[in-house]
PDB file of C-alpha atoms in Angstrom:
ATOM      1  CA  VAL A   1       9.995  11.865   4.112  1.00  0.00           C
ATOM      2  CA  ALA A   2       9.192  10.763   0.558  1.00  0.00           C
ATOM      3  CA  SER A   3       5.491  11.350   1.156  1.00  0.00           C
ATOM      4  CA  GLY A   4       6.229  14.788   2.582  1.00  0.00           C
ATOM      5  CA  LEU A   5       8.215  15.723  -0.506  1.00  0.00           C
ATOM      6  CA  LEU A   6       5.094  15.163  -2.597  1.00  0.00           C
ATOM      7  CA  PHE A   7       3.658  18.395  -1.144  1.00  0.00           C
ATOM      8  CA  VAL A   8       6.706  20.533  -1.863  1.00  0.00           C
ATOM      9  CA  PRO A   9       5.919  21.216  -5.572  1.00  0.00           C
ATOM     10  CA  ALA A  10       2.446  22.447  -4.601  1.00  0.00           C
ATOM     11  CA  VAL A  11       3.920  24.815  -2.008  1.00  0.00           C
ATOM     12  CA  MET A  12       6.535  25.996  -4.501  1.00  0.00           C
ATOM     13  CA  THR A  13       3.811  26.661  -7.070  1.00  0.00           C
ATOM     14  CA  PHE A  14       1.889  28.687  -4.495  1.00  0.00           C
ATOM     15  CA  ILE A  15       5.025  30.761  -3.767  1.00  0.00           C
ATOM     16  CA  LEU A  16       5.646  31.272  -7.490  1.00  0.00           C
ATOM     17  CA  LEU A  17       2.045  32.367  -8.052  1.00  0.00           C
ATOM     18  CA  GLU A  18       2.328  34.874  -5.197  1.00  0.00           C
ATOM     19  CA  HIS A  19       5.513  36.191  -6.833  1.00  0.00           C
ATOM     20  CA  LEU A  20       3.787  36.537 -10.190  1.00  0.00           C
ATOM     21  CA  ASP A  21       0.704  38.118  -8.601  1.00  0.00           C
ATOM     22  CA  GLY A  22       2.458  41.458  -8.424  1.00  0.00           C
ATOM     23  CA  ASP A  23       2.646  42.278  -4.695  1.00  0.00           C
ATOM     24  CA  ASP A  24       5.981  43.972  -4.008  1.00  0.00           C
ATOM     25  CA  ASP A  25       6.281  42.476  -0.518  1.00  0.00           C
ATOM     26  CA  LYS A  26       5.991  38.936  -1.926  1.00  0.00           C
ATOM     27  CA  LYS A  27       8.404  39.386  -4.828  1.00  0.00           C
ATOM     28  CA  LEU A  28      11.373  37.028  -4.940  1.00  0.00           C
ATOM     29  CA  ASP A  29      14.837  38.129  -5.967  1.00  0.00           C
ATOM     30  CA  THR A  30      16.775  36.382  -8.732  1.00  0.00           C
ATOM     31  CA  VAL A  31      18.632  33.998  -6.429  1.00  0.00           C
ATOM     32  CA  GLN A  32      15.426  32.898  -4.723  1.00  0.00           C
ATOM     33  CA  LEU A  33      13.761  32.343  -8.109  1.00  0.00           C
ATOM     34  CA  GLY A  34      16.779  30.304  -9.188  1.00  0.00           C
ATOM     35  CA  PHE A  35      16.534  28.090  -6.114  1.00  0.00           C
ATOM     36  CA  LEU A  36      12.797  27.721  -6.625  1.00  0.00           C
ATOM     37  CA  CYS A  37      13.156  26.694 -10.266  1.00  0.00           C
ATOM     38  CA  SER A  38      15.975  24.261  -9.522  1.00  0.00           C
ATOM     39  CA  ALA A  39      13.901  22.757  -6.705  1.00  0.00           C
ATOM     40  CA  TYR A  40      11.204  21.929  -9.280  1.00  0.00           C
ATOM     41  CA  PHE A  41      13.681  19.474 -10.786  1.00  0.00           C
ATOM     42  CA  VAL A  42      15.436  18.239  -7.649  1.00  0.00           C
ATOM     43  CA  VAL A  43      12.492  17.584  -5.300  1.00  0.00           C
ATOM     44  CA  PRO A  44      10.566  15.105  -7.514  1.00  0.00           C
ATOM     45  CA  SER A  45      13.715  13.095  -8.201  1.00  0.00           C
ATOM     46  CA  MET A  46      14.544  13.040  -4.477  1.00  0.00           C
ATOM     47  CA  SER A  47      11.010  11.886  -3.723  1.00  0.00           C
ATOM     48  CA  ALA A  48      11.183   9.131  -6.336  1.00  0.00           C
ATOM     49  CA  THR A  49      14.583   7.988  -5.045  1.00  0.00           C
ATOM     50  CA  LEU A  50      13.360   7.856  -1.459  1.00  0.00           C
ATOM     51  CA  GLN A  51      10.212   5.977  -2.480  1.00  0.00           C
ATOM     52  CA  ALA A  52      12.293   3.442  -4.408  1.00  0.00           C
ATOM     53  CA  TYR A  53      14.566   3.006  -1.385  1.00  0.00           C
ATOM     54  CA  THR A  54      11.553   2.487   0.879  1.00  0.00           C
ATOM     55  CA  GLN A  55      10.128  -0.109  -1.497  1.00  0.00           C
ATOM     56  CA  ARG A  56      13.479  -1.919  -1.589  1.00  0.00           C
ATOM     57  CA  VAL A  57      13.693  -2.033   2.194  1.00  0.00           C
ATOM     58  CA  LEU A  58      10.120  -3.305   2.386  1.00  0.00           C
ATOM     59  CA  ALA A  59      10.909  -5.953  -0.221  1.00  0.00           C
ATOM     60  CA  GLN A  60      13.891  -7.130   1.838  1.00  0.00           C
ATOM     61  CA  HIS A  61      11.772  -7.392   4.971  1.00  0.00           C
ATOM     62  CA  SER A  62       9.043  -9.122   3.006  1.00  0.00           C
ATOM     63  CA  LEU A  63      11.507 -11.711   1.696  1.00  0.00           C
ATOM     64  CA  HIS A  64      12.815 -12.297   5.211  1.00  0.00           C
ATOM     65  CA  ILE A  65       9.302 -12.857   6.565  1.00  0.00           C
ATOM     66  CA  TYR A  66       8.486 -15.030   3.550  1.00  0.00           C
ATOM     67  CA  SER A  67      11.516 -17.248   4.188  1.00  0.00           C
ATOM     68  CA  VAL A  68      10.542 -17.637   7.852  1.00  0.00           C
ATOM     69  CA  LEU A  69       7.006 -18.577   6.828  1.00  0.00           C
ATOM     70  CA  THR A  70       8.294 -21.034   4.236  1.00  0.00           C
ATOM     71  CA  SER A  71      10.533 -22.800   6.714  1.00  0.00           C
ATOM     72  CA  SER A  72       7.747 -22.997   9.291  1.00  0.00           C
ATOM     73  CA  VAL A  73       5.358 -24.376   6.641  1.00  0.00           C
ATOM     74  CA  TYR A  74       7.945 -26.973   5.697  1.00  0.00           C
ATOM     75  CA  MET A  75       8.357 -28.001   9.320  1.00  0.00           C
ATOM     76  CA  LYS A  76       4.561 -28.241   9.692  1.00  0.00           C
ATOM     77  CA  SER A  77       4.290 -30.316   6.527  1.00  0.00           C
ATOM     78  CA  LEU A  78       6.591 -32.883   8.069  1.00  0.00           C
ATOM     79  CA  LYS A  79       4.091 -33.302  10.906  1.00  0.00           C
ATOM     80  CA  LEU A  80       1.053 -33.945   8.687  1.00  0.00           C
ATOM     81  CA  HIS A  81      -1.327 -36.781   9.308  1.00  0.00           C
ATOM     82  CA  PRO A  82      -0.271 -39.883   7.394  1.00  0.00           C
ATOM     83  CA  SER A  83      -3.621 -40.006   5.566  1.00  0.00           C
ATOM     84  CA  VAL A  84      -3.053 -36.539   4.094  1.00  0.00           C
ATOM     85  CA  ARG A  85       0.633 -37.133   3.413  1.00  0.00           C
ATOM     86  CA  SER A  86      -0.050 -40.340   1.469  1.00  0.00           C
ATOM     87  CA  SER A  87      -2.090 -38.599  -1.239  1.00  0.00           C
ATOM     88  CA  LEU A  88       0.379 -35.749  -1.884  1.00  0.00           C
ATOM     89  CA  SER A  89       4.133 -35.394  -2.044  1.00  0.00           C
ATOM     90  CA  SER A  90       5.856 -33.104   0.440  1.00  0.00           C
ATOM     91  CA  GLY A  91       7.147 -30.900  -2.391  1.00  0.00           C
ATOM     92  CA  LYS A  92       3.633 -30.273  -3.646  1.00  0.00           C
ATOM     93  CA  ILE A  93       2.435 -29.519  -0.113  1.00  0.00           C
ATOM     94  CA  VAL A  94       5.219 -27.001   0.500  1.00  0.00           C
ATOM     95  CA  ASN A  95       4.721 -25.369  -2.931  1.00  0.00           C
ATOM     96  CA  LEU A  96       0.990 -24.927  -2.372  1.00  0.00           C
ATOM     97  CA  MET A  97       1.351 -23.485   1.106  1.00  0.00           C
ATOM     98  CA  THR A  98       4.273 -21.172   0.367  1.00  0.00           C
ATOM     99  CA  ALA A  99       2.620 -19.836  -2.781  1.00  0.00           C
ATOM    100  CA  ASP A 100      -0.354 -18.801  -0.678  1.00  0.00           C
ATOM    101  CA  ALA A 101       1.853 -17.348   2.068  1.00  0.00           C
ATOM    102  CA  GLY A 102       4.019 -15.473  -0.449  1.00  0.00           C
ATOM    103  CA  GLY A 103       1.038 -13.963  -2.242  1.00  0.00           C
ATOM    104  CA  GLN A 104      -0.458 -12.741   1.005  1.00  0.00           C
ATOM    105  CA  MET A 105       2.868 -11.287   2.161  1.00  0.00           C
ATOM    106  CA  GLN A 106       3.352  -9.323  -1.065  1.00  0.00           C
ATOM    107  CA  GLN A 107      -0.139  -7.872  -0.809  1.00  0.00           C
ATOM    108  CA  VAL A 108       0.348  -6.840   2.803  1.00  0.00           C
ATOM    109  CA  MET A 109       3.739  -5.206   2.234  1.00  0.00           C
ATOM    110  CA  ARG A 110       2.454  -3.270  -0.779  1.00  0.00           C
ATOM    111  CA  PHE A 111      -0.063  -1.440   1.410  1.00  0.00           C
ATOM    112  CA  VAL A 112       1.959  -0.866   4.597  1.00  0.00           C
ATOM    113  CA  ILE A 113       3.505   2.495   3.699  1.00  0.00           C
ATOM    114  CA  PRO A 114       0.316   4.064   2.293  1.00  0.00           C
ATOM    115  CA  LEU A 115      -1.591   3.008   5.417  1.00  0.00           C
ATOM    116  CA  ILE A 116       1.013   4.634   7.623  1.00  0.00           C
ATOM    117  CA  THR A 117       1.353   7.882   5.677  1.00  0.00           C
ATOM    118  CA  ALA A 118      -2.249   8.349   4.517  1.00  0.00           C
ATOM    119  CA  PRO A 119      -3.651   9.994   7.675  1.00  0.00           C
ATOM    120  CA  LEU A 120      -0.914  12.643   7.796  1.00  0.00           C
ATOM    121  CA  MET A 121      -1.149  13.315   4.068  1.00  0.00           C
ATOM    122  CA  LEU A 122      -4.929  13.591   4.294  1.00  0.00           C
ATOM    123  CA  ALA A 123      -4.699  16.073   7.163  1.00  0.00           C
ATOM    124  CA  VAL A 124      -2.219  18.257   5.272  1.00  0.00           C
ATOM    125  CA  ILE A 125      -4.308  18.143   2.104  1.00  0.00           C
ATOM    126  CA  LEU A 126      -7.509  19.011   3.961  1.00  0.00           C
ATOM    127  CA  TYR A 127      -5.789  21.923   5.681  1.00  0.00           C
ATOM    128  CA  ALA A 128      -4.437  23.250   2.375  1.00  0.00           C
ATOM    129  CA  VAL A 129      -7.798  22.907   0.641  1.00  0.00           C
ATOM    130  CA  ALA A 130      -9.557  24.593   3.578  1.00  0.00           C
ATOM    131  CA  GLN A 131      -7.186  27.553   3.222  1.00  0.00           C
ATOM    132  CA  VAL A 132      -8.130  27.938  -0.437  1.00  0.00           C
ATOM    133  CA  VAL A 133     -11.861  27.135  -0.610  1.00  0.00           C
ATOM    134  CA  GLY A 134     -13.002  27.721   2.965  1.00  0.00           C
ATOM    135  CA  SER A 135     -16.378  26.317   3.980  1.00  0.00           C
ATOM    136  CA  ALA A 136     -17.005  24.752   0.554  1.00  0.00           C
ATOM    137  CA  LEU A 137     -14.705  22.006   1.801  1.00  0.00           C
ATOM    138  CA  ILE A 138     -17.581  20.608   3.861  1.00  0.00           C
ATOM    139  CA  ALA A 139     -19.726  20.045   0.758  1.00  0.00           C
ATOM    140  CA  GLY A 140     -16.804  18.345  -0.962  1.00  0.00           C
ATOM    141  CA  LEU A 141     -16.173  16.104   2.028  1.00  0.00           C
ATOM    142  CA  LEU A 142     -19.851  15.134   2.131  1.00  0.00           C
ATOM    143  CA  ALA A 143     -19.766  14.223  -1.567  1.00  0.00           C
ATOM    144  CA  VAL A 144     -16.646  12.105  -1.014  1.00  0.00           C
ATOM    145  CA  LEU A 145     -18.260  10.430   1.992  1.00  0.00           C
ATOM    146  CA  LEU A 146     -21.346   9.550  -0.054  1.00  0.00           C
ATOM    147  CA  CYS A 147     -19.145   8.059  -2.793  1.00  0.00           C
ATOM    148  CA  VAL A 148     -17.223   6.009  -0.243  1.00  0.00           C
ATOM    149  CA  LEU A 149     -20.443   4.711   1.288  1.00  0.00           C
ATOM    150  CA  GLN A 150     -21.832   3.789  -2.127  1.00  0.00           C
ATOM    151  CA  SER A 151     -18.656   1.957  -3.142  1.00  0.00           C
ATOM    152  CA  GLY A 152     -18.652   0.200   0.240  1.00  0.00           C
ATOM    153  CA  LEU A 153     -22.151  -1.090  -0.434  1.00  0.00           C
ATOM    154  CA  CYS A 154     -21.013  -2.342  -3.845  1.00  0.00           C
ATOM    155  CA  PHE A 155     -18.024  -4.113  -2.287  1.00  0.00           C
ATOM    156  CA  VAL A 156     -20.283  -5.790   0.258  1.00  0.00           C
ATOM    157  CA  LYS A 157     -22.536  -7.102  -2.512  1.00  0.00           C
ATOM    158  CA  VAL A 158     -19.562  -8.312  -4.562  1.00  0.00           C
ATOM    159  CA  GLY A 159     -18.000  -9.778  -1.415  1.00  0.00           C
ATOM    160  CA  LYS A 160     -20.987 -12.057  -0.968  1.00  0.00           C
ATOM    161  CA  TYR A 161     -20.179 -13.767  -4.251  1.00  0.00           C
ATOM    162  CA  LEU A 162     -16.397 -13.993  -3.858  1.00  0.00           C
ATOM    163  CA  PRO A 163     -16.429 -17.204  -1.784  1.00  0.00           C
ATOM    164  CA  LEU A 164     -18.666 -18.865  -4.357  1.00  0.00           C
ATOM    165  CA  MET A 165     -16.358 -17.775  -7.152  1.00  0.00           C
ATOM    166  CA  PHE A 166     -13.288 -19.019  -5.298  1.00  0.00           C
ATOM    167  CA  ARG A 167     -14.912 -22.373  -4.550  1.00  0.00           C
ATOM    168  CA  LYS A 168     -15.834 -22.927  -8.181  1.00  0.00           C
ATOM    169  CA  ALA A 169     -12.701 -21.541  -9.810  1.00  0.00           C
ATOM    170  CA  ASP A 170      -9.902 -22.861  -7.624  1.00  0.00           C
ATOM    171  CA  GLY A 171      -9.667 -26.554  -6.845  1.00  0.00           C
ATOM    172  CA  ARG A 172      -6.303 -25.857  -5.285  1.00  0.00           C
ATOM    173  CA  MET A 173      -7.983 -24.142  -2.330  1.00  0.00           C
ATOM    174  CA  LYS A 174      -9.625 -27.417  -1.338  1.00  0.00           C
ATOM    175  CA  THR A 175      -6.273 -29.144  -1.345  1.00  0.00           C
ATOM    176  CA  VAL A 176      -4.720 -26.424   0.818  1.00  0.00           C
ATOM    177  CA  THR A 177      -7.681 -26.505   3.211  1.00  0.00           C
ATOM    178  CA  ASP A 178      -7.372 -30.282   3.547  1.00  0.00           C
ATOM    179  CA  LEU A 179      -3.660 -29.893   4.199  1.00  0.00           C
ATOM    180  CA  MET A 180      -4.182 -27.205   6.812  1.00  0.00           C
ATOM    181  CA  ALA A 181      -6.756 -29.372   8.557  1.00  0.00           C
ATOM    182  CA  GLY A 182      -4.286 -32.261   8.581  1.00  0.00           C
ATOM    183  CA  ILE A 183      -1.486 -30.300  10.240  1.00  0.00           C
ATOM    184  CA  ARG A 184      -0.976 -31.314  13.825  1.00  0.00           C
ATOM    185  CA  VAL A 185      -0.485 -28.477  16.255  1.00  0.00           C
ATOM    186  CA  ALA A 186       2.907 -28.896  17.855  1.00  0.00           C
TER     187      ALA A 186
END
């Protein structure tokens, strides 16, 4: 709903421009203009409120999943091989593993809503642009596609060096990897 409300100001602007264009059949009366102008203030605040509510609900679910992961990591840390457990305290083991799990969970939850709403929003936007510019939309889509392909190639090249950077910059990863290898599968 919040994502849908993002399109309402654009539709209202289109209606207002048709009113100002001068066609008598598309003229709005005073009451309709009043509703339209008041909607310019109400709709964005409703959208922001709904987005904040959605983010709060996602944060609650994220914390619930994070607590489940933390407790399962703690239970797994109790079943570590004695050779791994002797070099590190259980508190350090749990802190390392839950920090990694928590960081991953926050990243995943931040992108859930956009991934769900993006296809519908993209379809509506493409339809609206096609109504305005017609066949020139194809040239624009081709330009966007070329940019996406070029950035994808850049990400692939950068992605080749990320493991090397992580290995050199983060000694903590080695500790976590050793711990994960030492966990017995129950």
